[in-house]
mmCIF file of C-alpha atoms in Angstrom:
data_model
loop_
_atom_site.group_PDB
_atom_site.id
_atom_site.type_symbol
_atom_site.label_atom_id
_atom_site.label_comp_id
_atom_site.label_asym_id
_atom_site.label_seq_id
_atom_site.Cartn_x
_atom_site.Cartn_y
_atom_site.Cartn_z
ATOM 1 C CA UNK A 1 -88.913 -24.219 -15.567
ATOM 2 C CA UNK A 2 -88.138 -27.814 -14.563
ATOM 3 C CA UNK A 3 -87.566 -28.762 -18.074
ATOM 4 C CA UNK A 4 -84.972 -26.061 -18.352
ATOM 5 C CA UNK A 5 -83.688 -27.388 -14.388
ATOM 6 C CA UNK A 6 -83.026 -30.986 -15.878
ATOM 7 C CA UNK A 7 -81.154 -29.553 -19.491
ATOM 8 C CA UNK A 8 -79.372 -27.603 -17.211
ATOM 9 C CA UNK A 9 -75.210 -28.747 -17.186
ATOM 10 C CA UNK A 10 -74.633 -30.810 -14.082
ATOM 11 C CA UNK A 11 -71.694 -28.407 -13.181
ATOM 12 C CA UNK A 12 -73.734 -25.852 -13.552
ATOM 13 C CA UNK A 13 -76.337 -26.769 -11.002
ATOM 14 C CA UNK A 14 -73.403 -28.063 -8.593
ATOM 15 C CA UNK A 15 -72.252 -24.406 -8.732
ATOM 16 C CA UNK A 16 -75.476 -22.827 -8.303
ATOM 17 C CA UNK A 17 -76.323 -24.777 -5.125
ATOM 18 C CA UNK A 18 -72.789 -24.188 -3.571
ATOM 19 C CA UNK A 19 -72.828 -20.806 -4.266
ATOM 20 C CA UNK A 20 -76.764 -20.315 -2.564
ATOM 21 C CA UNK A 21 -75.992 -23.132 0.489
ATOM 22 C CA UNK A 22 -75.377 -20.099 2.733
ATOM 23 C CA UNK A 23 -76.548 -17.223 0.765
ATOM 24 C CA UNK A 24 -79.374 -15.199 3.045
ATOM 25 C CA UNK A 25 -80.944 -13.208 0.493
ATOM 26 C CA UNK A 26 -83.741 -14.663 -1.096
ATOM 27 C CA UNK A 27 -83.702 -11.903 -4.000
ATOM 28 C CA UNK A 28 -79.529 -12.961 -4.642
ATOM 29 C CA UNK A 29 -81.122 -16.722 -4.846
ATOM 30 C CA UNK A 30 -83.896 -15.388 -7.417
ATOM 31 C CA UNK A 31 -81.387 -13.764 -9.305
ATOM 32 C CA UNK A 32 -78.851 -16.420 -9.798
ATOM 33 C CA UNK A 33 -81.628 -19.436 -10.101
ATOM 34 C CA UNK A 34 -82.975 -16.983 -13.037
ATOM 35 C CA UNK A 35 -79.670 -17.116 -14.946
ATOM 36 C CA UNK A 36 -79.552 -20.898 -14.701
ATOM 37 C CA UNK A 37 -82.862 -21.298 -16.189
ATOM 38 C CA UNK A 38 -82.115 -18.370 -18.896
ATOM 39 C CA UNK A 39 -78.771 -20.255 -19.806
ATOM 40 C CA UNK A 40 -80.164 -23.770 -19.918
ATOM 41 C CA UNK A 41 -77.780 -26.651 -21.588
ATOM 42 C CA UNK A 42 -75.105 -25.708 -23.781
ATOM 43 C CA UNK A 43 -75.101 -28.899 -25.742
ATOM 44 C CA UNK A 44 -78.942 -27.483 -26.580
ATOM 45 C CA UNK A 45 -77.292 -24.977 -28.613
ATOM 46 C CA UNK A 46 -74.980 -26.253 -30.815
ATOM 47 C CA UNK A 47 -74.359 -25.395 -34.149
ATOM 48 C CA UNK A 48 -75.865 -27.945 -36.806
ATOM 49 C CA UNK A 49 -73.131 -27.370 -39.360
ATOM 50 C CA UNK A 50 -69.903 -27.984 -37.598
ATOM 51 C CA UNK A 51 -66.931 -27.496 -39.235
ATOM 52 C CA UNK A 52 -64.756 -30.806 -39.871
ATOM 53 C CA UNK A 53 -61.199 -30.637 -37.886
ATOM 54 C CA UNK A 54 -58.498 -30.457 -40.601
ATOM 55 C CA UNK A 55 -56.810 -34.569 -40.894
ATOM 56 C CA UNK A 56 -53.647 -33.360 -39.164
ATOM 57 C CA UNK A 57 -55.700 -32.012 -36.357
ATOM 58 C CA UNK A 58 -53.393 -33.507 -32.529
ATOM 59 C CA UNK A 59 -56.569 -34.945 -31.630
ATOM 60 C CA UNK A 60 -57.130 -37.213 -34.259
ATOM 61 C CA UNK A 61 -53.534 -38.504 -33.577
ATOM 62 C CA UNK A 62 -55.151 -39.835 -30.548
ATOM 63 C CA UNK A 63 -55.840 -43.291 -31.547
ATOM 64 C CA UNK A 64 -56.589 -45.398 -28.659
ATOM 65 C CA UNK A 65 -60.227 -44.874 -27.554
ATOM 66 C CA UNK A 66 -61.232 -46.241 -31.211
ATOM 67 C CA UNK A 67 -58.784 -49.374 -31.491
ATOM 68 C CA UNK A 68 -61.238 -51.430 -30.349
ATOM 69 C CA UNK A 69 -64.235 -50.354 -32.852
ATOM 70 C CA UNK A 70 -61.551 -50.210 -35.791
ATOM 71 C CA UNK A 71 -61.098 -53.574 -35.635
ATOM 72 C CA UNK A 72 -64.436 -54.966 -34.662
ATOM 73 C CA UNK A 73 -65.564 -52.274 -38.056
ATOM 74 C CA UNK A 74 -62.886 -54.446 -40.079
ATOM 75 C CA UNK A 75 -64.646 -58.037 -39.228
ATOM 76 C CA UNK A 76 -68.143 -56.175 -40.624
ATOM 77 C CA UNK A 77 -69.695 -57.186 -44.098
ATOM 78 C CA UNK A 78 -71.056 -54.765 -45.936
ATOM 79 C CA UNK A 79 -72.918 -53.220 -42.513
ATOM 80 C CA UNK A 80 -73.151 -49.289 -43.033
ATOM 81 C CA UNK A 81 -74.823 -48.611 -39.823
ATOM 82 C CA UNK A 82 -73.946 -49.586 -36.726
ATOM 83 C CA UNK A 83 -74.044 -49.021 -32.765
ATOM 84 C CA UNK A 84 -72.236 -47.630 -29.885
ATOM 85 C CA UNK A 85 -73.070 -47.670 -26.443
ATOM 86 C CA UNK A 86 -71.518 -45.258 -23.755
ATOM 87 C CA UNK A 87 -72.241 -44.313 -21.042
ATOM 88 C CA UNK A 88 -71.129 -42.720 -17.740
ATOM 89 C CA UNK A 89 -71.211 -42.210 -14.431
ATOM 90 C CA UNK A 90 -68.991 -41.668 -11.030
ATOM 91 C CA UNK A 91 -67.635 -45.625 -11.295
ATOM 92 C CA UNK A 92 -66.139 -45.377 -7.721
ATOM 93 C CA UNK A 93 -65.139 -47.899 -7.814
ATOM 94 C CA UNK A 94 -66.375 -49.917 -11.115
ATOM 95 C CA UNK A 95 -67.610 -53.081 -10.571
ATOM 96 C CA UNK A 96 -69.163 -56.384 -12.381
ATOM 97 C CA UNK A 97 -72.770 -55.138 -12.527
ATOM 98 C CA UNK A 98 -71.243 -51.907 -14.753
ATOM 99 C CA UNK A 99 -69.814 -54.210 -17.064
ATOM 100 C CA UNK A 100 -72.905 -56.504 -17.667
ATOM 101 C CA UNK A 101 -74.853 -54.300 -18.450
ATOM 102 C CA UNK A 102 -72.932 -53.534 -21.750
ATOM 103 C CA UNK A 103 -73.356 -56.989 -22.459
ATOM 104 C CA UNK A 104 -77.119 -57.293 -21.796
ATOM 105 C CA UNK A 105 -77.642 -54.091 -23.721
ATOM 106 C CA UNK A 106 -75.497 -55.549 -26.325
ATOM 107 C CA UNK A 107 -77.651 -58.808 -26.493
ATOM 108 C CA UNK A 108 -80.787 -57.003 -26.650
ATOM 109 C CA UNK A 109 -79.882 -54.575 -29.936
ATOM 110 C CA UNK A 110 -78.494 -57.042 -31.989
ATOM 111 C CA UNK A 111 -81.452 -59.442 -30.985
ATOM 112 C CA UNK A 112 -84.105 -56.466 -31.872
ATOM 113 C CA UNK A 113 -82.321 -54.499 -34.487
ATOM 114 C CA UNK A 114 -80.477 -54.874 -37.649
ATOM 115 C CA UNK A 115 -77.718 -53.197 -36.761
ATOM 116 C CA UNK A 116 -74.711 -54.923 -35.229
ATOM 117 C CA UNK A 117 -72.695 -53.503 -31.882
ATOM 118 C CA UNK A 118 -68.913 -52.422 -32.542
ATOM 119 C CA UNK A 119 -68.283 -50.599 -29.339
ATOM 120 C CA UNK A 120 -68.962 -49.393 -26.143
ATOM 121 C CA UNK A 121 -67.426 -46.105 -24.343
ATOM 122 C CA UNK A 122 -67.372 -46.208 -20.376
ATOM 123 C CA UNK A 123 -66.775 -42.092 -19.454
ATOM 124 C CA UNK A 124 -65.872 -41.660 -16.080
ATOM 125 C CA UNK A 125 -67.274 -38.061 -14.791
ATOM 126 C CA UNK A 126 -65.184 -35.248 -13.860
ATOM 127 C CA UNK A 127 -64.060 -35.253 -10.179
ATOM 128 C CA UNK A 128 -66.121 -32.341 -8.972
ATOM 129 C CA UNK A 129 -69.388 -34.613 -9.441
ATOM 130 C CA UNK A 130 -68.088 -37.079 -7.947
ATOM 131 C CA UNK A 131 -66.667 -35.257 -5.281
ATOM 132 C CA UNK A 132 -70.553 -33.787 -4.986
ATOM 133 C CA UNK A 133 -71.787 -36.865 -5.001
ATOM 134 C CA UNK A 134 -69.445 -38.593 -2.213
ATOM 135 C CA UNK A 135 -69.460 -35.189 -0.088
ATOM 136 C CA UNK A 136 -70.531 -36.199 3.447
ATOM 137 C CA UNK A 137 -67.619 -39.023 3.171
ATOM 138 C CA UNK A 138 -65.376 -37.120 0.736
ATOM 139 C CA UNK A 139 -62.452 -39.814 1.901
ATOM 140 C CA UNK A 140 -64.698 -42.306 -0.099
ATOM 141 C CA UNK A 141 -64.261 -40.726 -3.264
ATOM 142 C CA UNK A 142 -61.837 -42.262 -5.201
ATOM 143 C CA UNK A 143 -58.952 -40.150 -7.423
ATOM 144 C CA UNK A 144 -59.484 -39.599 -11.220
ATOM 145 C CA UNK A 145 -55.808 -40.707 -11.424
ATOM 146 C CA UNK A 146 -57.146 -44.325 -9.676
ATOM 147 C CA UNK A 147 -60.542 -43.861 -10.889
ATOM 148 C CA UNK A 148 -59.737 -44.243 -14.559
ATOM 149 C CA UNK A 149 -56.612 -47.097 -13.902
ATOM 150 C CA UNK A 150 -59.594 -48.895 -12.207
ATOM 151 C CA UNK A 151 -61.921 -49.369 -15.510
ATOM 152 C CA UNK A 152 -58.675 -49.352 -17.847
ATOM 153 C CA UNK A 153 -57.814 -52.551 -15.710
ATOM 154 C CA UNK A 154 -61.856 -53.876 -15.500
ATOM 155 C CA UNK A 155 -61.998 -53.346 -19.737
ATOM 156 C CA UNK A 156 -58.642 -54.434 -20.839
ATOM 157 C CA UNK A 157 -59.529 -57.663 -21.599
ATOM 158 C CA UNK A 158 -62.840 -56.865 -23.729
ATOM 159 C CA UNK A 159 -62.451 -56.910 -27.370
ATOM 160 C CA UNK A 160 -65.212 -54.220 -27.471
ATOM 161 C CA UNK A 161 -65.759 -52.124 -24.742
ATOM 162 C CA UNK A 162 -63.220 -48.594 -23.765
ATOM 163 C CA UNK A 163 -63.070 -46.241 -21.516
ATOM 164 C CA UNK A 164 -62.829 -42.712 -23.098
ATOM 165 C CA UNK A 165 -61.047 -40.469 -21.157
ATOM 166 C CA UNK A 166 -62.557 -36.582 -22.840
ATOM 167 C CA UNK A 167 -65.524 -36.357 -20.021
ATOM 168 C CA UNK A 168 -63.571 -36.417 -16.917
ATOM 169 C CA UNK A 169 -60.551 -34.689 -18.597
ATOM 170 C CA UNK A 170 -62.599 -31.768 -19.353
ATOM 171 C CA UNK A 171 -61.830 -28.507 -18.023
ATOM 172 C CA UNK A 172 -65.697 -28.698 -16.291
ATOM 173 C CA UNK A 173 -68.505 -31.162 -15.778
ATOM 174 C CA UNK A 174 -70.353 -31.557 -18.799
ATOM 175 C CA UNK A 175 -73.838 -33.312 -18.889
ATOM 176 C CA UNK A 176 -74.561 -36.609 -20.874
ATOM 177 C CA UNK A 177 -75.565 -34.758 -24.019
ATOM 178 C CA UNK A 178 -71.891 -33.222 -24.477
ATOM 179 C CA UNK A 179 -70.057 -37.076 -24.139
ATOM 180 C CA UNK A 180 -72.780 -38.420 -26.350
ATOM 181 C CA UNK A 181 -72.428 -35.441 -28.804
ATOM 182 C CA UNK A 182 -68.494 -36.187 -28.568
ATOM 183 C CA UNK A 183 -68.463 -39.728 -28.762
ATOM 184 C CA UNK A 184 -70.756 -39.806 -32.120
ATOM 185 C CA UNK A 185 -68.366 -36.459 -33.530
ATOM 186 C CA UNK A 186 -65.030 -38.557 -32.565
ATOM 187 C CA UNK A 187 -66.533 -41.834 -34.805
ATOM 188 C CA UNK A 188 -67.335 -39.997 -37.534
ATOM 189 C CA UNK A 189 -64.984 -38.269 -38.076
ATOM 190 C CA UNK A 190 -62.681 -41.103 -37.808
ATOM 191 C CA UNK A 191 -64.758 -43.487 -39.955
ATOM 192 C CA UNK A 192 -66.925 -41.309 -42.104
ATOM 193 C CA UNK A 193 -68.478 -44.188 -44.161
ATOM 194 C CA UNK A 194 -70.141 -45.439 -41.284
ATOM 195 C CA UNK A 195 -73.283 -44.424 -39.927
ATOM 196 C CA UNK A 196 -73.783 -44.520 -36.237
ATOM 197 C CA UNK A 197 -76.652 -44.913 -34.164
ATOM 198 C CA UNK A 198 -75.647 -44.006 -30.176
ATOM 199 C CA UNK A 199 -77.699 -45.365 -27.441
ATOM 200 C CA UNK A 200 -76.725 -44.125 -23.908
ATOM 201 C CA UNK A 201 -76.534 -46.949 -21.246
ATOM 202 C CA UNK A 202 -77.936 -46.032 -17.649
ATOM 203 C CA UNK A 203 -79.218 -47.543 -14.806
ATOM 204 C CA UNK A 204 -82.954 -47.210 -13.495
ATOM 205 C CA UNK A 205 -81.697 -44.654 -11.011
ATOM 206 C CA UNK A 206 -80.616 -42.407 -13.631
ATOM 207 C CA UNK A 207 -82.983 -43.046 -16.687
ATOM 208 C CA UNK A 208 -85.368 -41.101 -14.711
ATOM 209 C CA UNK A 209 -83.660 -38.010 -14.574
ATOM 210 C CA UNK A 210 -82.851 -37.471 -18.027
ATOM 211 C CA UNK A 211 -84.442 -35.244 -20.681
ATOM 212 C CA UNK A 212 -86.025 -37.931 -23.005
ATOM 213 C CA UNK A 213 -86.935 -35.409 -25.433
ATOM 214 C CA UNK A 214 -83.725 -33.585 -25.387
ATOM 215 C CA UNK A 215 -82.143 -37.096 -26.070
ATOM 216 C CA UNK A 216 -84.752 -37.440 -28.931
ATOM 217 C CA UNK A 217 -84.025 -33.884 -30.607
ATOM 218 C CA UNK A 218 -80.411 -34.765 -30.335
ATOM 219 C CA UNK A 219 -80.683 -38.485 -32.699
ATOM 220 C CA UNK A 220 -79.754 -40.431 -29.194
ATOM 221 C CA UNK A 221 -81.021 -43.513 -28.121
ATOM 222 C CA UNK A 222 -81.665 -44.939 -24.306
ATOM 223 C CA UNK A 223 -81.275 -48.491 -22.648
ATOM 224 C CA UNK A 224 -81.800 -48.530 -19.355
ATOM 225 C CA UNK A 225 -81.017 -52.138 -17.746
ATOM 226 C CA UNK A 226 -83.145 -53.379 -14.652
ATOM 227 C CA UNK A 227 -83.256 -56.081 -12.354
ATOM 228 C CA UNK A 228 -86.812 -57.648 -12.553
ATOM 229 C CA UNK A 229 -87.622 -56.156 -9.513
ATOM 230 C CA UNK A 230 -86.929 -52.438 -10.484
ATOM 231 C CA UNK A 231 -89.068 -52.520 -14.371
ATOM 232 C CA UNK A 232 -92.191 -51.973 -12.997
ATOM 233 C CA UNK A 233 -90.730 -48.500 -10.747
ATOM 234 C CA UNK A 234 -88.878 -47.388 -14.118
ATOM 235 C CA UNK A 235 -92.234 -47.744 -16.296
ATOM 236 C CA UNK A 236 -94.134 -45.797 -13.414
ATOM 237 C CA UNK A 237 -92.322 -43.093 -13.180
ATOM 238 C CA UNK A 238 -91.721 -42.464 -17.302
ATOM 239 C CA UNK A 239 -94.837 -42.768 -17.854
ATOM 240 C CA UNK A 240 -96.588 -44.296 -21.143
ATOM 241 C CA UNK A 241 -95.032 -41.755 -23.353
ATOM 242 C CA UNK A 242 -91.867 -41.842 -22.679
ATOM 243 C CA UNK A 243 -91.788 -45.905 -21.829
ATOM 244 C CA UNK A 244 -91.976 -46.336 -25.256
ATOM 245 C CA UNK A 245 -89.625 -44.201 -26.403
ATOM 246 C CA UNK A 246 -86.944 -45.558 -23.963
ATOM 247 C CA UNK A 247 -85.686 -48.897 -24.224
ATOM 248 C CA UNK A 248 -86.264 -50.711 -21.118
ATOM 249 C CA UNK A 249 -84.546 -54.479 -20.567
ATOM 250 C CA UNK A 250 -84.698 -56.446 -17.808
ATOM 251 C CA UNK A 251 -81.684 -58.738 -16.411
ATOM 252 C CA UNK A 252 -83.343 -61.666 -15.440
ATOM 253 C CA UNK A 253 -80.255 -63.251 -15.294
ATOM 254 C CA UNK A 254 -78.954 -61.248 -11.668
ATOM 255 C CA UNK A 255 -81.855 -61.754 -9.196
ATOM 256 C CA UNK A 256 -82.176 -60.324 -5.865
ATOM 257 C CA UNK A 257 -80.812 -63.618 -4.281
ATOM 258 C CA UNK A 258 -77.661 -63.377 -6.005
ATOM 259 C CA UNK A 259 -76.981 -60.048 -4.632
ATOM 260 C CA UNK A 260 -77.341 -60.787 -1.647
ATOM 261 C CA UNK A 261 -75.090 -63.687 -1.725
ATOM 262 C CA UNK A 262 -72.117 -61.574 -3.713
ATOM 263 C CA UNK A 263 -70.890 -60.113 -0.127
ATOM 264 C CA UNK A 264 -67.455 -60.784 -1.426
ATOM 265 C CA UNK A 265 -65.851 -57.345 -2.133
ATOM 266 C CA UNK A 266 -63.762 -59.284 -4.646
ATOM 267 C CA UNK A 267 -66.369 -60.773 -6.258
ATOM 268 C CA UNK A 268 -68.540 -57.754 -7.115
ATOM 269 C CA UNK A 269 -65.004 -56.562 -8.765
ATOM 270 C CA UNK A 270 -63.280 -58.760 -10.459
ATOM 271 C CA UNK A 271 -60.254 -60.656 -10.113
ATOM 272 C CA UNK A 272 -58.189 -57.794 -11.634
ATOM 273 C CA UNK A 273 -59.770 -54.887 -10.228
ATOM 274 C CA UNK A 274 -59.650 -56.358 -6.848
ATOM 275 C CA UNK A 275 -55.931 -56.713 -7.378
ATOM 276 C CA UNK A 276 -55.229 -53.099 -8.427
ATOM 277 C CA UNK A 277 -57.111 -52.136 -5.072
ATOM 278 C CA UNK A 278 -54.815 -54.449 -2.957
ATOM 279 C CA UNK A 279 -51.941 -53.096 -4.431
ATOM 280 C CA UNK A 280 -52.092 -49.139 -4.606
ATOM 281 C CA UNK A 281 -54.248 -49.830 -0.970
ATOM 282 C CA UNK A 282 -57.577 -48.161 -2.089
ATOM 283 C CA UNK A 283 -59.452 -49.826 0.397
ATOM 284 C CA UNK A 284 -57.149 -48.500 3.110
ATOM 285 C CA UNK A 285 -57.304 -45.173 2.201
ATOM 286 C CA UNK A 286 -61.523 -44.818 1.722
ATOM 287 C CA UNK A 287 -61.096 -46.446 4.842
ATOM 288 C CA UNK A 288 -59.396 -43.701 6.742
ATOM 289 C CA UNK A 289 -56.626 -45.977 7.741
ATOM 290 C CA UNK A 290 -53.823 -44.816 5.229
ATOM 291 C CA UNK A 291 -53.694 -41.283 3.949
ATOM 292 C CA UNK A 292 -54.245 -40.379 -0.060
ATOM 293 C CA UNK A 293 -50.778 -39.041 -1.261
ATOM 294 C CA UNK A 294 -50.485 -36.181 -3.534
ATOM 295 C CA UNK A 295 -49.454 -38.803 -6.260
ATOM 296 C CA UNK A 296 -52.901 -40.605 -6.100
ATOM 297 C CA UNK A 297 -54.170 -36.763 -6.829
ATOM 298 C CA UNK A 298 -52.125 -36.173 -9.594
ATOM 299 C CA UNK A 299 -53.171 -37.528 -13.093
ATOM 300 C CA UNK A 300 -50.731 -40.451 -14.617
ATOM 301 C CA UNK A 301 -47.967 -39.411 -17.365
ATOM 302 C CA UNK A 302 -50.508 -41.056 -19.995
ATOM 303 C CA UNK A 303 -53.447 -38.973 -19.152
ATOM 304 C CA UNK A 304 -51.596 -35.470 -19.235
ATOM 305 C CA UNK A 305 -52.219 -35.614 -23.033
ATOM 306 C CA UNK A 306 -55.734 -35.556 -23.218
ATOM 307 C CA UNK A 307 -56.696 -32.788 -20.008
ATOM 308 C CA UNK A 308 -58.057 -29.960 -21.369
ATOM 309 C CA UNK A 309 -57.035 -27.702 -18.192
ATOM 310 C CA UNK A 310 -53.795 -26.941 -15.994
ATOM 311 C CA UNK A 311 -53.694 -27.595 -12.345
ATOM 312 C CA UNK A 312 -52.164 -25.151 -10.424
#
């Protein structure tokens, strides 16, 4: 039953516990909680032998989430396997720590494995789990329009890492088995002489919420970066087992001290990031002190072309 809980979509569970929050009956609560568990994840279910979208297919058009890997593919010798890391999360806002730990997971594969690293997604999730997540302040949650400007602006000067806009474009929240299933489909497909090995990036917080053997069944890998202080938690609660099949590294290069010290808003940022907020007044605005506009609601022109549904 709990197995089934965690496969379970994220939206899915969001709905379920909105829709029981004030429902009396207990037998209306059975009933619904029973279909949850029947239904399970989607992504559990996919078909092994998908059929290959035709070359001329719009979304291959779509070239920008894999400029980045193209060219870093181009600089390879003779290397027919190689690895991606995405991953995703609320990023509200994104900050410093986000980015490094692409770059400590990076260090650690191609120290460890023979394999190099051409690219890293960042997938921002859909608004209603962030707006879930952020719903005793909801003024705190930052727009998808803002949200995604926000890591375009952290990433743009990385030769490697990309923010992919399908997850929080979809028409739903989808769970992390769905972006990694996309994000492995979408390279593929684009560069089908390469074999790629995907290893999903997460934090301690969330490495222990996953389905590690659902992850396993699937051909995914996990890295979960900690601070030294947090190893010994993340060990404890995955047990022996699944400690080993997780890949646990520890940033012993951001200690507790210099956390502590990084009080500067600006500083946990960026430079760039922390000029985007000054200028479209984010702060102001999670602050309660200017209102959000319908335009910071709205998706940009550039983003229209990959949303999946229609606002009304």
């Amino acid at each position: 039953l709990l197995k089934k809980l965690v496969d379970a979509e994220i939206g899915d569970v969001i709905k379920f516990l909105l829709e029981i929050e004030s429902e009396p009956s207990v037998a209306v609560i059975r009933d619904k909680l029973s279909v949850l568990v029947k239904d399970g994840s989607p992504s559990k279910h996919r078909s092994l032998v998908r059929p290959a979208l035709p070359s001329h297919h719009p979304v291959w058009s779509i070239q920008y989430p894999l400029l980045k890997i193209a060219q870093n593919l181009e600089h390879l010798q003779g290397s027919s396997a190689d690895s991606e890391a995405p991953a995703s999360g609320a990023y509200n806002p994104i900050h410093m720590l986000h980015i490094r730990a692409f770059y400590v997971a990076r260090q650690y594969v191609e120290s460890n494995y023979k394999f190099p690293v051409v690219g890293a997604f960042i997938s921002p999730s859909h608004d209603t789990y962030v707006r879930a997540k952020n719903r005793r302040n909801p003024r705190e949650m930052i727009t998808k329009r803002h949200r995604l400007a926000l890591i375009e602006t952290a990433v743009a000067s990385s030769s490697w890492i990309e923010v992919d806009k399908w997850e929080i474009t979809r028409r739903r929240v989808l769970d992390y088995l769905s972006t990694l299933t996309h994000v492995r489909e979408m390279c593929e497909s684009h560069f089908p002489r390469y074999r790629f090995h995907v290893m999903y990036v997460c934090g301690c917080n969330t490495v222990v919420k996953l389905s590690h053997s659902a992850l396993r069944d699937e051909g995914f890998g996990c890295i979960t970066v900690c601070r030294p202080t947090q190893t010994d938690m993340v060990i404890k609660h995955l047990g022996k087992t699944l400690s080993k099949t997780t890949t646990i590294v520890e940033d012993t290069g951001v200690l507790p001290c210099d956390l502590e010290r990084a009080t500067s808003f600006r500083m946990m940022v960026g430079k760039p990031v922390f000029q985007y907020f000054m200028r479209h007044e984010i702060g102001e605005k999670i602050a309660g002190k200017v209102s959000w506009t319908e335009e910071d609601k709205q998706w940009r022109q550039e983003d229209l072309t990959y949303v999946e549904y229609t606002e009304s």
